[in-house]
């Protein structure tokens, strides 16, 4: 059992795992005496509730957030399952963004779109995120179909996901561009105070 030491938190967390120990000797004093010191390495297999891996936008809906939190849990227990859950997060993110799950194809029958097809639809409305969504899809596919998940790849995917969430949900770049446009339009001059005439 661990206790968060952040101010105003104090959340209790359960941790399970294993550890290894390594004993070595360090010199003591000015003589040739040595003292045995044991170092421990801890490997967690489960942390509940798991720490947040990324900053979550406030506008993220409950379904996306639920699967994202599950990905945090799985990161400590099964990387392949974590990769699969990140892929699911992308699917639900596209749902939140209003990207269709089905479309009419060929003989005018409505068919379910796969993740790659849905990402392509998003690219038309909100371009610039194709590489990130493709990377998340590939890692998710490896976890789903090959039961494989690499630590570095999963960590990179969390970074990529955090950035794409900020862009697609919080519209970070758009908001920054709006601020820049406002400053450019005013040529950097502050707004006139109430009762002041502009230019005087």
mmCIF file of C-alpha atoms in Angstrom:
data_model
loop_
_atom_site.group_PDB
_atom_site.id
_atom_site.type_symbol
_atom_site.label_atom_id
_atom_site.label_comp_id
_atom_site.label_asym_id
_atom_site.label_seq_id
_atom_site.Cartn_x
_atom_site.Cartn_y
_atom_site.Cartn_z
ATOM 1 C CA UNK A 1 0.000 0.000 0.000
ATOM 2 C CA UNK A 2 1.362 3.397 -0.999
ATOM 3 C CA UNK A 3 0.159 6.872 -0.067
ATOM 4 C CA UNK A 4 0.441 9.811 -2.468
ATOM 5 C CA UNK A 5 2.476 12.580 -0.848
ATOM 6 C CA UNK A 6 1.223 15.373 -3.112
ATOM 7 C CA UNK A 7 -0.431 18.208 -1.251
ATOM 8 C CA UNK A 8 -4.208 17.753 -0.853
ATOM 9 C CA UNK A 9 -4.115 14.273 -2.425
ATOM 10 C CA UNK A 10 -3.250 11.467 -0.003
ATOM 11 C CA UNK A 11 -4.753 8.799 -2.281
ATOM 12 C CA UNK A 12 -4.055 5.221 -1.247
ATOM 13 C CA UNK A 13 -2.661 3.032 -4.050
ATOM 14 C CA UNK A 14 -2.212 -0.734 -4.066
ATOM 15 C CA UNK A 15 0.954 -2.006 -5.743
ATOM 16 C CA UNK A 16 1.954 -5.597 -6.486
ATOM 17 C CA UNK A 17 5.158 -6.769 -8.103
ATOM 18 C CA UNK A 18 8.568 -8.239 -7.502
ATOM 19 C CA UNK A 19 12.037 -7.041 -6.646
ATOM 20 C CA UNK A 20 15.667 -8.025 -6.911
ATOM 21 C CA UNK A 21 18.549 -7.245 -4.594
ATOM 22 C CA UNK A 22 22.236 -6.702 -5.233
ATOM 23 C CA UNK A 23 24.860 -6.554 -2.511
ATOM 24 C CA UNK A 24 28.098 -4.633 -2.932
ATOM 25 C CA UNK A 25 30.773 -3.228 -0.652
ATOM 26 C CA UNK A 26 31.688 0.419 -0.131
ATOM 27 C CA UNK A 27 34.746 1.811 1.639
ATOM 28 C CA UNK A 28 34.239 3.096 5.176
ATOM 29 C CA UNK A 29 36.484 5.706 6.803
ATOM 30 C CA UNK A 30 40.148 6.164 6.019
ATOM 31 C CA UNK A 31 41.141 2.532 6.578
ATOM 32 C CA UNK A 32 40.655 -0.320 4.167
ATOM 33 C CA UNK A 33 37.417 -1.282 5.866
ATOM 34 C CA UNK A 34 34.371 -1.938 3.707
ATOM 35 C CA UNK A 35 30.707 -2.127 4.523
ATOM 36 C CA UNK A 36 28.120 -4.276 2.793
ATOM 37 C CA UNK A 37 25.317 -2.309 1.147
ATOM 38 C CA UNK A 38 22.256 -3.853 -0.483
ATOM 39 C CA UNK A 39 20.482 -2.128 -3.381
ATOM 40 C CA UNK A 40 16.939 -3.060 -4.363
ATOM 41 C CA UNK A 41 15.216 -2.822 -7.742
ATOM 42 C CA UNK A 42 11.416 -2.911 -7.760
ATOM 43 C CA UNK A 43 9.298 -4.030 -10.719
ATOM 44 C CA UNK A 44 5.554 -3.301 -10.381
ATOM 45 C CA UNK A 45 3.118 -5.687 -12.047
ATOM 46 C CA UNK A 46 -0.021 -3.889 -10.959
ATOM 47 C CA UNK A 47 -0.887 -0.398 -9.690
ATOM 48 C CA UNK A 48 -4.501 0.419 -8.763
ATOM 49 C CA UNK A 49 -5.561 3.057 -9.353
ATOM 50 C CA UNK A 50 -2.858 3.544 -11.957
ATOM 51 C CA UNK A 51 -1.187 6.950 -12.227
ATOM 52 C CA UNK A 52 -2.253 9.099 -15.156
ATOM 53 C CA UNK A 53 0.195 8.716 -18.030
ATOM 54 C CA UNK A 54 -0.817 11.865 -19.891
ATOM 55 C CA UNK A 55 -2.652 15.143 -19.377
ATOM 56 C CA UNK A 56 -6.310 14.630 -20.236
ATOM 57 C CA UNK A 57 -8.291 17.447 -21.884
ATOM 58 C CA UNK A 58 -11.296 18.621 -19.877
ATOM 59 C CA UNK A 59 -13.509 18.192 -22.928
ATOM 60 C CA UNK A 60 -12.786 14.485 -23.231
ATOM 61 C CA UNK A 61 -16.027 12.530 -22.919
ATOM 62 C CA UNK A 62 -16.654 9.774 -20.384
ATOM 63 C CA UNK A 63 -16.312 6.863 -22.843
ATOM 64 C CA UNK A 64 -12.901 7.925 -24.123
ATOM 65 C CA UNK A 65 -11.719 8.694 -20.597
ATOM 66 C CA UNK A 66 -12.867 5.279 -19.316
ATOM 67 C CA UNK A 67 -10.859 3.386 -21.920
ATOM 68 C CA UNK A 68 -7.869 5.667 -21.444
ATOM 69 C CA UNK A 69 -7.850 4.957 -17.704
ATOM 70 C CA UNK A 70 -8.014 1.231 -18.493
ATOM 71 C CA UNK A 71 -4.942 1.668 -20.704
ATOM 72 C CA UNK A 72 -3.108 3.149 -17.708
ATOM 73 C CA UNK A 73 -3.968 0.040 -15.660
ATOM 74 C CA UNK A 74 -2.907 -2.356 -18.420
ATOM 75 C CA UNK A 75 0.425 -0.603 -18.941
ATOM 76 C CA UNK A 76 1.706 -2.224 -15.745
ATOM 77 C CA UNK A 77 0.281 -5.681 -16.364
ATOM 78 C CA UNK A 78 0.233 -6.395 -20.108
ATOM 79 C CA UNK A 79 1.758 -4.115 -22.762
ATOM 80 C CA UNK A 80 0.008 -5.880 -25.641
ATOM 81 C CA UNK A 81 -3.380 -5.371 -23.996
ATOM 82 C CA UNK A 82 -2.434 -1.758 -23.291
ATOM 83 C CA UNK A 83 -1.655 -1.267 -26.997
ATOM 84 C CA UNK A 84 -5.037 -2.750 -27.900
ATOM 85 C CA UNK A 85 -6.788 -0.434 -25.448
ATOM 86 C CA UNK A 86 -5.060 2.611 -26.945
ATOM 87 C CA UNK A 87 -6.468 1.578 -30.315
ATOM 88 C CA UNK A 88 -9.918 1.433 -28.727
ATOM 89 C CA UNK A 89 -9.345 4.919 -27.310
ATOM 90 C CA UNK A 90 -8.789 6.173 -30.867
ATOM 91 C CA UNK A 91 -12.046 4.555 -32.023
ATOM 92 C CA UNK A 92 -14.015 6.253 -29.252
ATOM 93 C CA UNK A 93 -12.205 9.522 -29.894
ATOM 94 C CA UNK A 94 -13.422 9.412 -33.492
ATOM 95 C CA UNK A 95 -16.925 8.766 -32.144
ATOM 96 C CA UNK A 96 -16.690 11.867 -29.971
ATOM 97 C CA UNK A 97 -15.525 13.884 -32.984
ATOM 98 C CA UNK A 98 -18.549 12.716 -34.975
ATOM 99 C CA UNK A 99 -16.673 10.570 -37.504
ATOM 100 C CA UNK A 100 -19.133 8.024 -38.982
ATOM 101 C CA UNK A 101 -18.798 4.346 -38.133
ATOM 102 C CA UNK A 102 -20.559 3.227 -41.310
ATOM 103 C CA UNK A 103 -20.769 4.325 -44.934
ATOM 104 C CA UNK A 104 -22.429 3.217 -48.153
ATOM 105 C CA UNK A 105 -20.088 1.278 -50.425
ATOM 106 C CA UNK A 106 -20.315 -0.377 -53.828
ATOM 107 C CA UNK A 107 -23.790 -1.897 -54.076
ATOM 108 C CA UNK A 108 -25.187 0.809 -51.779
ATOM 109 C CA UNK A 109 -25.110 -1.359 -48.701
ATOM 110 C CA UNK A 110 -24.086 0.320 -45.478
ATOM 111 C CA UNK A 111 -20.894 -1.285 -44.174
ATOM 112 C CA UNK A 112 -18.846 -0.716 -41.049
ATOM 113 C CA UNK A 113 -15.699 1.331 -41.626
ATOM 114 C CA UNK A 114 -12.396 0.155 -40.217
ATOM 115 C CA UNK A 115 -10.155 2.456 -38.198
ATOM 116 C CA UNK A 116 -7.971 3.395 -41.175
ATOM 117 C CA UNK A 117 -11.037 4.449 -43.192
ATOM 118 C CA UNK A 118 -12.446 6.484 -40.312
ATOM 119 C CA UNK A 119 -9.084 8.201 -39.790
ATOM 120 C CA UNK A 120 -9.093 9.115 -43.493
ATOM 121 C CA UNK A 121 -12.501 10.746 -43.060
ATOM 122 C CA UNK A 122 -11.177 12.764 -40.132
ATOM 123 C CA UNK A 123 -8.210 13.858 -42.241
ATOM 124 C CA UNK A 124 -10.607 15.599 -44.623
ATOM 125 C CA UNK A 125 -12.281 17.621 -41.867
ATOM 126 C CA UNK A 126 -9.324 18.023 -39.513
ATOM 127 C CA UNK A 127 -6.077 17.441 -41.452
ATOM 128 C CA UNK A 128 -2.665 17.107 -39.868
ATOM 129 C CA UNK A 129 -3.120 14.089 -37.596
ATOM 130 C CA UNK A 130 -2.840 11.230 -40.067
ATOM 131 C CA UNK A 131 0.645 10.079 -38.987
ATOM 132 C CA UNK A 132 -0.253 10.040 -35.297
ATOM 133 C CA UNK A 133 -3.450 8.046 -35.819
ATOM 134 C CA UNK A 134 -1.655 5.616 -38.149
ATOM 135 C CA UNK A 135 1.082 5.034 -35.555
ATOM 136 C CA UNK A 136 -1.499 4.397 -32.835
ATOM 137 C CA UNK A 137 -3.381 2.047 -35.150
ATOM 138 C CA UNK A 138 -0.278 0.021 -36.040
ATOM 139 C CA UNK A 139 0.790 -0.402 -32.414
ATOM 140 C CA UNK A 140 -2.792 -1.270 -31.483
ATOM 141 C CA UNK A 141 -2.964 -3.856 -34.263
ATOM 142 C CA UNK A 142 0.267 -5.475 -33.070
ATOM 143 C CA UNK A 143 -1.177 -5.730 -29.590
ATOM 144 C CA UNK A 144 -4.525 -7.051 -30.834
ATOM 145 C CA UNK A 145 -3.458 -9.528 -33.510
ATOM 146 C CA UNK A 146 0.092 -10.491 -32.541
ATOM 147 C CA UNK A 147 -0.081 -10.084 -28.748
ATOM 148 C CA UNK A 148 2.980 -7.853 -28.919
ATOM 149 C CA UNK A 149 3.722 -4.583 -27.196
ATOM 150 C CA UNK A 150 7.074 -2.827 -26.845
ATOM 151 C CA UNK A 151 7.682 -0.569 -23.858
ATOM 152 C CA UNK A 152 9.204 2.282 -25.898
ATOM 153 C CA UNK A 153 6.461 2.097 -28.523
ATOM 154 C CA UNK A 154 3.742 2.271 -25.870
ATOM 155 C CA UNK A 155 5.412 5.242 -24.182
ATOM 156 C CA UNK A 156 5.688 6.996 -27.555
ATOM 157 C CA UNK A 157 2.024 6.261 -28.236
ATOM 158 C CA UNK A 158 0.992 7.923 -24.981
ATOM 159 C CA UNK A 159 3.002 11.009 -26.030
ATOM 160 C CA UNK A 160 1.389 11.003 -29.469
ATOM 161 C CA UNK A 161 -2.064 10.498 -28.002
ATOM 162 C CA UNK A 162 -1.619 13.364 -25.545
ATOM 163 C CA UNK A 163 -0.698 15.719 -28.370
ATOM 164 C CA UNK A 164 -3.535 14.657 -30.665
ATOM 165 C CA UNK A 165 -6.071 14.955 -27.832
ATOM 166 C CA UNK A 166 -4.942 18.501 -27.104
ATOM 167 C CA UNK A 167 -5.258 19.383 -30.770
ATOM 168 C CA UNK A 168 -8.544 17.637 -31.569
ATOM 169 C CA UNK A 169 -10.370 18.223 -28.281
ATOM 170 C CA UNK A 170 -8.810 21.401 -26.890
ATOM 171 C CA UNK A 171 -7.945 22.825 -30.353
ATOM 172 C CA UNK A 172 -4.678 24.128 -28.886
ATOM 173 C CA UNK A 173 -3.034 25.257 -32.142
ATOM 174 C CA UNK A 174 -6.234 26.937 -33.360
ATOM 175 C CA UNK A 175 -6.583 28.871 -30.123
ATOM 176 C CA UNK A 176 -2.939 29.961 -30.227
ATOM 177 C CA UNK A 177 -3.358 31.071 -33.837
ATOM 178 C CA UNK A 178 -6.424 33.099 -32.856
ATOM 179 C CA UNK A 179 -4.373 34.821 -30.157
ATOM 180 C CA UNK A 180 -1.621 35.578 -32.654
ATOM 181 C CA UNK A 181 -4.185 36.959 -35.142
ATOM 182 C CA UNK A 182 -5.664 39.205 -32.448
ATOM 183 C CA UNK A 183 -2.258 40.604 -31.522
ATOM 184 C CA UNK A 184 -1.337 41.132 -35.179
ATOM 185 C CA UNK A 185 -4.638 42.882 -35.878
ATOM 186 C CA UNK A 186 -4.011 45.325 -33.028
ATOM 187 C CA UNK A 187 -0.304 45.585 -33.944
ATOM 188 C CA UNK A 188 0.496 44.746 -30.363
ATOM 189 C CA UNK A 189 -1.274 47.776 -28.938
ATOM 190 C CA UNK A 190 -3.349 47.228 -25.789
ATOM 191 C CA UNK A 191 -7.086 47.676 -25.965
ATOM 192 C CA UNK A 192 -8.180 51.233 -25.061
ATOM 193 C CA UNK A 193 -9.567 51.558 -21.551
ATOM 194 C CA UNK A 194 -13.198 52.555 -20.991
ATOM 195 C CA UNK A 195 -13.598 56.273 -21.584
ATOM 196 C CA UNK A 196 -10.458 56.557 -23.719
ATOM 197 C CA UNK A 197 -10.613 57.457 -27.375
ATOM 198 C CA UNK A 198 -8.658 55.132 -29.644
ATOM 199 C CA UNK A 199 -5.484 56.718 -30.943
ATOM 200 C CA UNK A 200 -5.311 59.495 -28.353
#
